Every structure is written in C-alpha cells, then in structure tokens.
Backbone as JSON, one array per atom type, in Angstrom:
{
  "sequence": "MLVIDYFKNNTAMVWTALGQHFMLFASSTLIAIVIGISLSILITDEGKEKIARVILSISGAAQSVPSIAIIALTFIFVGIGVTPAVIALVIYSIVPILFNATSGLISVDPKTIEAGKGMGLTKGQILWKIKFPLALPVIVAGIRSAATINIGTATIASVIGGGGLGDLIFIGLRLNRSEILFLGSLITALLAIIIDLMFSLVKKA",
  "N": [[17.93, 16.35, -1.91], [19.73, 14.37, -2.76], [18.2, 13.1, -4.69], [17.92, 15.12, -6.61], [20.62, 15.49, -7.28], [21.21, 12.98, -8.38], [19.52, 13.01, -10.6], [20.65, 15.14, -12.06], [23.14, 14.08, -12.67], [22.48, 11.92, -14.2], [20.83, 12.59, -16.3], [20.33, 12.04, -19.07], [19.83, 9.27, -19.07], [17.54, 9.15, -17.47], [15.67, 10.63, -19.0], [15.58, 8.99, -21.23], [14.47, 6.67, -20.15], [11.99, 7.7, -19.42], [10.96, 8.36, -21.96], [10.82, 5.77, -23.1], [8.96, 4.65, -21.38], [6.69, 6.2, -21.86], [6.2, 5.54, -24.54], [5.65, 2.8, -24.31], [3.3, 2.99, -22.81], [1.64, 4.63, -24.52], [1.48, 3.2, -27.0], [0.43, 0.67, -26.23], [-1.97, 1.45, -24.99], [-3.36, 2.69, -27.1], [-3.68, 0.52, -28.89], [-5.21, -1.15, -27.25], [-7.53, 0.42, -26.97], [-8.55, 0.41, -29.61], [-9.0, -2.38, -30.02], [-10.63, -3.03, -27.79], [-12.95, -1.33, -28.04], [-13.82, -2.1, -30.58], [-14.46, -4.82, -30.14], [-16.51, -4.48, -28.27], [-18.46, -3.23, -29.82], [-19.06, -5.28, -31.6], [-20.13, -7.28, -29.9], [-22.34, -6.06, -28.83], [-24.18, -5.8, -30.74], [-27.44, -5.8, -32.21], [-29.58, -8.2, -30.83], [-27.64, -9.63, -29.55], [-27.54, -9.28, -26.85], [-27.46, -10.97, -24.59], [-25.0, -12.25, -24.85], [-23.36, -10.01, -24.58], [-23.8, -9.35, -21.89], [-22.7, -11.56, -20.64], [-20.03, -11.26, -21.37], [-19.54, -8.88, -20.01], [-19.67, -9.78, -17.36], [-17.49, -11.56, -17.32], [-15.34, -9.84, -17.99], [-15.52, -8.07, -15.89], [-14.8, -9.73, -13.75], [-12.23, -10.31, -14.57], [-10.84, -8.02, -14.03], [-9.84, -8.27, -11.53], [-7.58, -9.77, -11.69], [-4.14, -9.93, -10.96], [-1.71, -7.6, -12.22], [0.93, -8.43, -12.46], [0.67, -11.13, -12.84], [-0.39, -11.32, -15.43], [1.76, -10.28, -16.89], [3.71, -12.16, -16.26], [2.66, -14.48, -17.48], [2.72, -13.66, -20.14], [5.46, -13.44, -20.49], [6.2, -16.14, -20.29], [5.09, -17.27, -22.61], [5.84, -15.59, -24.74], [8.32, -14.39, -24.3], [11.08, -12.12, -23.65], [11.44, -8.49, -23.71], [10.46, -5.5, -25.56], [8.17, -5.97, -27.15], [6.68, -8.25, -25.95], [6.12, -6.91, -23.56], [4.45, -4.82, -24.36], [2.32, -6.34, -25.36], [1.41, -7.58, -22.98], [0.58, -5.31, -21.54], [-1.45, -4.39, -23.22], [-3.32, -6.48, -23.02], [-3.98, -6.23, -20.31], [-5.03, -3.65, -20.28], [-7.25, -3.71, -21.91], [-9.47, -4.67, -20.52], [-10.91, -2.72, -18.67], [-11.68, -0.9, -20.68], [-13.22, -2.42, -22.52], [-15.22, -3.27, -20.76], [-16.47, -0.83, -19.93], [-17.2, 0.31, -22.42], [-18.94, -1.65, -23.44], [-20.89, -1.63, -21.42], [-21.82, 1.01, -21.7], [-22.87, 1.01, -24.33], [-24.93, -0.95, -24.28], [-26.63, 0.16, -22.5], [-28.03, 2.18, -23.64], [-31.14, 3.72, -24.16], [-33.72, 1.68, -25.3], [-35.97, 2.78, -26.53], [-35.03, 5.08, -27.7], [-33.45, 4.02, -29.7], [-35.39, 2.71, -31.19], [-36.76, 4.93, -32.08], [-34.88, 6.0, -33.8], [-34.84, 4.0, -35.75], [-37.39, 4.33, -36.69], [-37.1, 6.7, -38.0], [-35.84, 5.91, -40.2], [-33.15, 5.27, -40.13], [-30.15, 3.46, -40.8], [-28.6, 0.38, -39.57], [-25.87, 0.9, -39.09], [-25.89, 3.7, -38.97], [-27.49, 4.1, -36.72], [-25.79, 3.07, -34.8], [-23.49, 4.84, -34.91], [-24.59, 7.39, -34.83], [-26.43, 7.49, -32.8], [-26.22, 5.43, -30.63], [-23.38, 5.3, -30.07], [-22.58, 8.09, -29.59], [-24.18, 8.63, -27.29], [-23.16, 6.78, -25.51], [-20.59, 7.61, -25.24], [-19.48, 9.24, -23.01], [-19.26, 7.27, -20.98], [-17.58, 5.45, -22.23], [-15.24, 6.97, -22.57], [-14.61, 7.32, -19.89], [-13.87, 4.73, -19.23], [-11.59, 4.42, -20.84], [-9.99, 6.38, -19.68], [-9.64, 5.31, -17.11], [-8.27, 2.94, -17.79], [-5.96, 4.02, -18.94], [-4.73, 5.37, -16.79], [-4.24, 3.22, -15.05], [-2.55, 1.79, -16.68], [-0.21, 3.33, -16.86], [0.99, 2.95, -14.34], [1.21, 0.13, -14.31], [2.97, -0.3, -16.38], [5.48, 0.05, -15.3], [6.13, -2.39, -14.2], [6.67, -3.84, -16.41], [9.32, -3.67, -16.84], [10.61, -5.83, -15.71], [10.57, -7.82, -17.6], [12.21, -6.92, -19.53], [11.18, -4.68, -20.78], [11.85, -2.05, -20.44], [11.65, 1.5, -19.62], [10.34, 3.59, -16.9], [10.3, 1.81, -14.87], [12.78, 0.62, -14.81], [14.4, 2.42, -13.38], [13.2, 2.25, -10.87], [13.61, -0.47, -10.17], [16.39, -0.57, -10.26], [16.97, 1.11, -8.13], [15.94, -0.47, -6.06], [17.56, -2.79, -6.22], [20.12, -1.75, -5.71], [19.74, -0.64, -3.32], [19.23, 2.1, -3.18], [17.61, 4.73, -2.24], [17.07, 7.22, -3.37], [17.07, 6.86, -6.14], [14.98, 5.07, -6.46], [12.89, 6.66, -5.46], [12.89, 8.75, -7.33], [12.17, 7.47, -9.75], [9.61, 6.55, -9.02], [8.33, 8.98, -8.45], [8.33, 10.37, -10.93], [6.76, 8.6, -12.41], [4.33, 8.79, -11.03], [3.71, 11.5, -11.42], [3.42, 11.53, -14.2], [1.2, 9.87, -14.47], [-0.75, 11.45, -13.21], [-0.83, 13.68, -14.94], [-1.71, 12.47, -17.34], [-4.2, 11.54, -16.48], [-5.51, 13.97, -15.91], [-5.6, 15.04, -18.48], [-7.35, 13.24, -19.82], [-9.56, 13.7, -18.26], [-10.26, 16.29, -19.01], [-10.89, 15.77, -21.67], [-13.13, 14.14, -21.31], [-14.93, 15.97, -20.15], [-15.18, 17.75, -22.25]],
  "CA": [[19.17, 16.74, -2.61], [20.27, 13.19, -3.42], [17.37, 12.88, -5.88], [18.3, 16.16, -7.58], [21.98, 15.18, -7.74], [21.16, 11.81, -9.27], [18.9, 13.45, -11.85], [21.63, 15.97, -12.79], [24.24, 13.23, -13.14], [21.97, 10.85, -15.08], [19.7, 13.19, -17.02], [20.08, 11.33, -20.33], [19.23, 7.97, -18.77], [16.19, 9.39, -16.96], [14.82, 11.02, -20.13], [15.42, 7.8, -22.07], [13.51, 5.81, -19.44], [10.68, 8.36, -19.54], [10.52, 8.17, -23.34], [10.44, 4.36, -23.26], [7.75, 4.43, -20.6], [5.57, 6.83, -22.56], [5.93, 4.77, -25.74], [4.96, 1.59, -23.86], [1.95, 3.4, -22.44], [0.87, 5.15, -25.65], [1.22, 2.15, -28.0], [-0.46, -0.36, -25.66], [-3.28, 2.04, -24.76], [-4.0, 2.89, -28.4], [-4.09, -0.8, -29.39], [-6.29, -1.61, -26.37], [-8.73, 1.19, -27.32], [-9.07, -0.09, -30.89], [-9.51, -3.75, -29.83], [-11.71, -3.01, -26.8], [-14.16, -0.72, -28.6], [-14.27, -2.96, -31.69], [-15.12, -5.99, -29.55], [-17.76, -4.06, -27.64], [-19.42, -2.98, -30.9], [-19.46, -6.59, -32.12], [-20.94, -8.06, -28.95], [-23.56, -5.33, -28.45], [-25.05, -5.72, -31.9], [-28.82, -6.18, -31.89], [-29.8, -9.64, -30.69], [-26.53, -10.25, -28.84], [-27.53, -8.69, -25.5], [-27.07, -11.98, -23.61], [-23.54, -12.41, -24.99], [-22.76, -8.81, -24.02], [-23.86, -9.42, -20.42], [-21.72, -12.58, -20.23], [-18.72, -10.61, -21.51], [-19.44, -7.93, -18.9], [-19.37, -10.55, -16.14], [-16.12, -12.08, -17.43], [-14.38, -8.73, -17.94], [-15.56, -7.55, -14.52], [-14.0, -10.64, -12.92], [-10.85, -10.24, -15.03], [-10.19, -6.84, -13.46], [-9.21, -8.63, -10.26], [-6.33, -10.5, -11.96], [-2.98, -9.04, -10.76], [-0.97, -7.26, -13.43], [2.16, -9.21, -12.51], [0.31, -12.45, -13.37], [-0.51, -11.15, -16.88], [3.11, -10.1, -17.42], [4.4, -13.44, -16.11], [2.15, -15.38, -18.52], [3.24, -13.18, -21.42], [6.88, -13.79, -20.5], [6.31, -17.58, -20.52], [4.71, -17.63, -23.98], [6.41, -14.72, -25.77], [9.73, -14.1, -24.02], [11.36, -10.83, -23.06], [11.61, -7.39, -24.64], [9.4, -4.49, -25.66], [6.95, -6.55, -27.74], [5.86, -8.92, -24.94], [5.66, -5.92, -22.57], [3.28, -4.14, -24.96], [1.23, -7.33, -25.4], [0.9, -7.72, -21.62], [-0.12, -4.08, -21.2], [-2.68, -4.36, -24.02], [-4.25, -7.44, -22.4], [-4.44, -5.69, -19.03], [-5.76, -2.4, -20.5], [-8.5, -3.94, -22.63], [-10.57, -5.0, -19.61], [-11.79, -1.59, -18.33], [-12.22, -0.28, -21.9], [-14.28, -3.31, -22.99], [-16.3, -3.26, -19.76], [-17.21, 0.43, -19.99], [-17.78, 0.47, -23.75], [-20.09, -2.56, -23.52], [-21.91, -1.11, -20.51], [-22.39, 2.22, -22.29], [-23.65, 0.72, -25.55], [-26.16, -1.7, -24.0], [-27.48, 0.96, -21.61], [-28.79, 3.17, -24.42], [-32.58, 3.48, -24.09], [-34.27, 1.04, -26.51], [-36.94, 3.67, -27.18], [-34.26, 5.99, -28.55], [-33.04, 3.23, -30.86], [-36.6, 2.51, -32.0], [-37.05, 6.22, -32.73], [-33.95, 6.09, -34.92], [-35.32, 3.1, -36.8], [-38.59, 4.96, -37.26], [-36.65, 7.79, -38.89], [-35.24, 5.3, -41.39], [-31.69, 5.13, -39.99], [-29.62, 2.1, -40.95], [-27.96, -0.14, -38.36], [-24.63, 1.64, -38.9], [-26.22, 5.06, -38.55], [-27.96, 4.02, -35.33], [-24.61, 2.88, -33.95], [-22.58, 5.99, -34.86], [-25.3, 8.66, -34.6], [-27.25, 7.42, -31.58], [-25.66, 4.64, -29.53], [-22.0, 5.68, -29.72], [-22.51, 9.4, -28.92], [-24.78, 8.55, -25.96], [-22.29, 5.95, -24.66], [-19.23, 8.16, -25.26], [-18.93, 9.58, -21.69], [-18.91, 6.03, -20.27], [-16.43, 4.88, -22.94], [-14.07, 7.79, -22.23], [-14.28, 7.01, -18.49], [-13.14, 3.46, -19.25], [-10.26, 4.69, -21.4], [-9.26, 7.14, -18.65], [-9.26, 4.35, -16.07], [-7.25, 2.05, -18.36], [-4.73, 4.79, -19.15], [-4.1, 5.6, -15.49], [-3.73, 1.93, -14.58], [-1.48, 1.38, -17.59], [1.01, 4.06, -16.5], [1.6, 2.25, -13.2], [1.53, -1.25, -14.68], [4.12, -0.28, -17.3], [6.73, -0.05, -14.53], [6.41, -3.81, -13.98], [7.16, -4.38, -17.68], [10.78, -3.65, -16.78], [11.13, -7.15, -15.3], [10.72, -8.68, -18.78], [13.03, -6.22, -20.51], [10.41, -3.68, -21.51], [12.41, -0.73, -20.22], [10.76, 2.46, -18.98], [10.68, 4.09, -15.57], [10.48, 0.66, -13.98], [14.22, 0.37, -14.69], [14.9, 3.25, -12.27], [12.67, 1.71, -9.61], [14.28, -1.73, -9.85], [17.8, -0.25, -9.96], [16.97, 1.61, -6.76], [15.72, -1.59, -5.15], [18.72, -3.68, -6.22], [21.29, -1.08, -5.13], [19.31, -0.05, -2.05], [19.4, 3.54, -3.35], [16.26, 5.26, -2.12], [16.87, 8.39, -4.23], [16.74, 6.38, -7.49], [13.64, 4.51, -6.31], [11.97, 7.79, -5.29], [12.83, 9.5, -8.59], [11.36, 6.69, -10.69], [8.22, 6.55, -8.54], [7.8, 10.33, -8.56], [8.05, 10.68, -12.34], [5.62, 7.76, -12.8], [3.13, 9.37, -10.42], [3.42, 12.77, -12.12], [2.95, 11.18, -15.54], [-0.17, 9.36, -14.3], [-1.6, 12.6, -12.9], [-0.97, 14.47, -16.17], [-2.56, 11.71, -18.26], [-5.56, 11.53, -15.91], [-6.06, 15.31, -16.11], [-5.88, 15.18, -19.91], [-8.58, 12.51, -20.12], [-10.65, 14.39, -17.55], [-10.65, 17.4, -19.88], [-11.54, 15.18, -22.84], [-14.45, 13.69, -20.88], [-15.77, 17.15, -19.98], [-15.45, 18.29, -23.59]],
  "C": [[19.79, 15.56, -3.35], [19.52, 12.9, -4.72], [17.77, 13.86, -6.99], [19.68, 15.89, -8.15], [21.99, 14.02, -8.71], [20.57, 12.19, -10.63], [19.88, 14.25, -12.7], [22.72, 15.11, -13.41], [23.79, 12.17, -14.16], [20.77, 11.33, -15.91], [19.33, 12.42, -18.28], [19.37, 10.01, -20.09], [17.78, 8.13, -18.31], [15.23, 9.74, -18.1], [14.58, 9.84, -21.07], [14.38, 6.87, -21.47], [12.1, 6.38, -19.55], [10.11, 8.19, -20.95], [10.06, 6.75, -23.61], [9.11, 4.08, -22.57], [6.54, 5.0, -21.34], [5.21, 6.05, -23.82], [5.22, 3.46, -25.4], [3.5, 1.9, -23.56], [1.11, 3.76, -23.66], [0.5, 4.04, -26.65], [0.23, 1.11, -27.47], [-1.86, 0.19, -25.43], [-4.05, 2.22, -26.06], [-4.52, 1.56, -28.96], [-5.27, -1.33, -28.57], [-7.6, -0.89, -26.67], [-9.38, 0.64, -28.58], [-9.71, -1.47, -30.7], [-10.73, -3.74, -28.91], [-13.01, -2.47, -27.36], [-14.71, -1.55, -29.76], [-15.01, -4.18, -31.17], [-16.47, -5.63, -28.94], [-18.84, -3.79, -28.68], [-19.95, -4.3, -31.45], [-20.43, -7.31, -31.19], [-22.21, -7.35, -28.5], [-24.48, -5.12, -29.64], [-26.43, -6.26, -31.52], [-28.99, -7.7, -31.9], [-28.7, -10.36, -29.94], [-26.41, -9.74, -27.4], [-27.07, -9.69, -24.44], [-25.56, -12.2, -23.64], [-22.82, -11.23, -24.36], [-22.73, -8.86, -22.49], [-22.89, -10.47, -19.87], [-20.31, -11.99, -20.29], [-18.5, -9.61, -20.39], [-19.05, -8.64, -17.61], [-17.92, -11.04, -16.16], [-15.1, -10.96, -17.28], [-14.36, -8.09, -16.55], [-14.72, -8.4, -13.58], [-12.53, -10.53, -13.27], [-10.1, -9.05, -14.46], [-9.48, -7.14, -12.15], [-7.9, -9.4, -10.45], [-5.14, -9.56, -11.79], [-2.21, -8.81, -12.05], [0.29, -8.09, -13.58], [1.9, -10.61, -13.08], [0.2, -12.4, -14.89], [0.88, -11.07, -17.51], [3.9, -11.4, -17.34], [3.96, -14.43, -17.19], [2.67, -14.97, -19.89], [4.71, -13.55, -21.58], [7.06, -15.27, -20.84], [6.09, -17.92, -21.99], [5.41, -16.81, -25.06], [7.89, -14.43, -25.56], [9.91, -12.72, -23.41], [11.52, -9.75, -24.14], [10.42, -6.45, -24.66], [8.09, -5.1, -26.15], [6.1, -7.31, -26.72], [5.35, -7.96, -23.86], [4.43, -5.2, -23.08], [2.08, -5.08, -24.99], [0.59, -7.47, -24.02], [0.09, -6.49, -21.21], [-1.43, -3.95, -21.96], [-3.73, -5.26, -23.38], [-4.84, -6.86, -21.11], [-5.3, -4.44, -19.23], [-7.11, -2.6, -21.17], [-9.69, -4.07, -21.68], [-11.45, -3.8, -19.26], [-12.41, -0.91, -19.55], [-13.4, -1.1, -22.43], [-15.48, -3.26, -22.06], [-17.13, -1.98, -19.89], [-17.89, 0.64, -21.34], [-19.03, -0.4, -23.91], [-21.23, -2.06, -22.64], [-22.61, 0.1, -21.11], [-23.29, 1.92, -23.47], [-24.95, -0.03, -25.25], [-27.11, -0.93, -23.08], [-28.26, 2.05, -22.33], [-30.26, 2.77, -24.43], [-33.1, 2.86, -25.39], [-35.28, 1.92, -27.26], [-36.24, 4.66, -28.12], [-33.83, 5.28, -29.83], [-34.24, 3.01, -31.79], [-36.98, 3.79, -32.74], [-36.14, 6.41, -33.94], [-34.37, 5.21, -36.08], [-36.54, 3.69, -37.5], [-38.25, 6.09, -38.21], [-35.97, 7.26, -40.14], [-33.73, 5.16, -41.32], [-31.28, 3.68, -40.16], [-28.97, 1.67, -39.63], [-26.67, 0.62, -38.04], [-24.88, 3.06, -38.42], [-26.72, 5.1, -37.1], [-26.78, 3.88, -34.38], [-23.83, 4.18, -33.78], [-23.28, 7.32, -34.57], [-26.14, 8.67, -33.32], [-26.52, 6.73, -30.43], [-24.29, 5.13, -29.1], [-21.92, 7.05, -29.05], [-23.08, 9.38, -27.5], [-23.89, 7.77, -24.98], [-20.9, 6.56, -24.47], [-18.69, 8.56, -23.88], [-18.48, 8.35, -20.89], [-17.66, 5.4, -20.9], [-15.15, 5.64, -22.57], [-13.63, 7.53, -20.78], [-13.5, 5.7, -18.4], [-11.73, 3.62, -19.79], [-9.39, 5.42, -20.38], [-8.77, 6.21, -17.54], [-8.14, 3.44, -16.55], [-5.92, 2.75, -18.5], [-3.98, 5.01, -17.83], [-3.49, 4.33, -14.93], [-2.49, 1.52, -15.38], [-0.15, 2.06, -17.26], [1.74, 3.34, -15.36], [2.05, 0.85, -13.55], [2.76, -1.33, -15.57], [5.45, -0.35, -16.56], [7.13, -1.51, -14.32], [6.96, -4.45, -15.24], [8.68, -4.43, -17.71], [11.36, -5.02, -16.46], [11.26, -8.11, -16.48], [11.41, -7.92, -19.91], [12.31, -5.18, -21.32], [10.96, -2.27, -21.39], [11.42, 0.19, -19.51], [11.21, 2.87, -17.6], [10.83, 2.98, -14.54], [11.95, 0.32, -13.79], [14.81, 1.16, -13.52], [14.46, 2.66, -10.93], [13.4, 0.44, -9.21], [15.77, -1.55, -9.6], [17.91, 0.24, -8.52], [16.79, 0.5, -5.74], [16.96, -2.48, -5.05], [19.92, -3.07, -5.51], [20.99, -0.48, -3.76], [19.56, 1.47, -2.06], [18.01, 4.18, -3.37], [16.01, 6.45, -3.04], [16.5, 7.98, -5.65], [15.3, 5.83, -7.49], [12.59, 5.63, -6.24], [11.8, 8.56, -6.61], [11.95, 8.77, -9.61], [9.89, 6.7, -10.32], [7.57, 7.91, -8.73], [7.44, 10.68, -10.0], [6.86, 9.87, -12.84], [4.32, 8.36, -12.29], [2.72, 10.67, -11.12], [2.86, 12.52, -13.51], [1.5, 10.68, -15.48], [-1.15, 10.49, -14.03], [-1.87, 13.44, -14.15], [-1.91, 13.78, -17.16], [-4.01, 11.71, -17.79], [-6.24, 12.88, -16.12], [-6.43, 15.53, -17.58], [-7.18, 14.47, -20.29], [-9.79, 13.1, -19.4], [-11.17, 15.57, -18.39], [-11.38, 16.89, -21.13], [-12.96, 14.76, -22.49], [-15.41, 14.86, -20.72], [-16.14, 17.75, -21.33], [-16.49, 17.47, -24.32]]
}
C-alpha cells in the first residue's frame, strides 16, 4: 500500500524517471550496437583471424570489470550529467556485443565462404550475404545480453547525475524509505523483463 500511495502522489516524477531511464538505455544500446558490430566486422576481415581471437580474449576478460568501476572512471575524465552516463553505458555494453559478433563471424564455416568465392561473390557480398546472416543469431544474443545488463547498469548512472530510475532507488536508500526503493527496483526489473522478451522474439524471428 505504501508503494501504491507513493506512486499516486509522485506519478509525474516516476514517469519522468522512467523516461530518462529508457532514453539512457536506448541511446547507449544503439550506439554500442553500431560500434560493436562495426569493430567486429573490421577485426574479422580475411587475414585478421589472430587479431580477432586476441580481441575475443580481451573482451571476454573485460566482462568481469564491475560496472561501477567504468562509471567511476567516466566520472573522473568526463564529469557528471547525462553525456558521461551514456558514455559509461556504451563502454560497458560494447563488450558482450563485440564478443558475440566476433565469435559469430569467425565461426562461419570456411567451406561456405569458399563456396561464395567460387560463385564470384565479392568480399562485401560474402560478408552481408553469407557471414552476417549465419552469425546473426549469435549477434542478436549478444545484443540481448547487453540490453538486459544495460537496463540494470543504468540505475548506477544516477550517481553521476544521469537520472533515471536509479534516482528513486538512491532516494529510497538516503531517506530509508523502503517503498521508494522497492518501486524503483520493481520498475527496473519489469523493464528488463520486457526488453529481454522483445529481443527473445527478435532472435526467434
């Protein structure tokens, strides 16, 4: 009842926080997708297999870096506000996208690629008509993982002035108001579930 009462009395603030959170998530995820897939295409070009495997090892290790550490470093070099929050989220989201996209592209059967060459396909055609479609399920899985992680990580962006649902969570902690803390956490969890289901449908399609 306390949660419902707080929501009724602060509906505008809650919706504003949700809108900010979604914008943080959407903008950072979109930028991370573009950068991550572009990098994976560059490093998986023919003859760069060794570089791709090194990048895989580095990005795999980078997944263990705590999100708060990335945000803290961004705060030191960029400052506070929405822009550094988006930058931090992009950096953290790129890792699973780059890892999966690179894994998917280098795992395409070389015989299939040779068959494409035998048909007279150019390097670009082999990429977009053979390698990319075959790697797409793995790439989408990486984007899905990054998106789900990003929803939760975006709450921490509140500590550097990024706004979002993290504001509700930290207000609840500072004021020792469990209903505010619960509301912020609940909406974040529901948003993560909805986003995950959406990407699950995309992956199946």
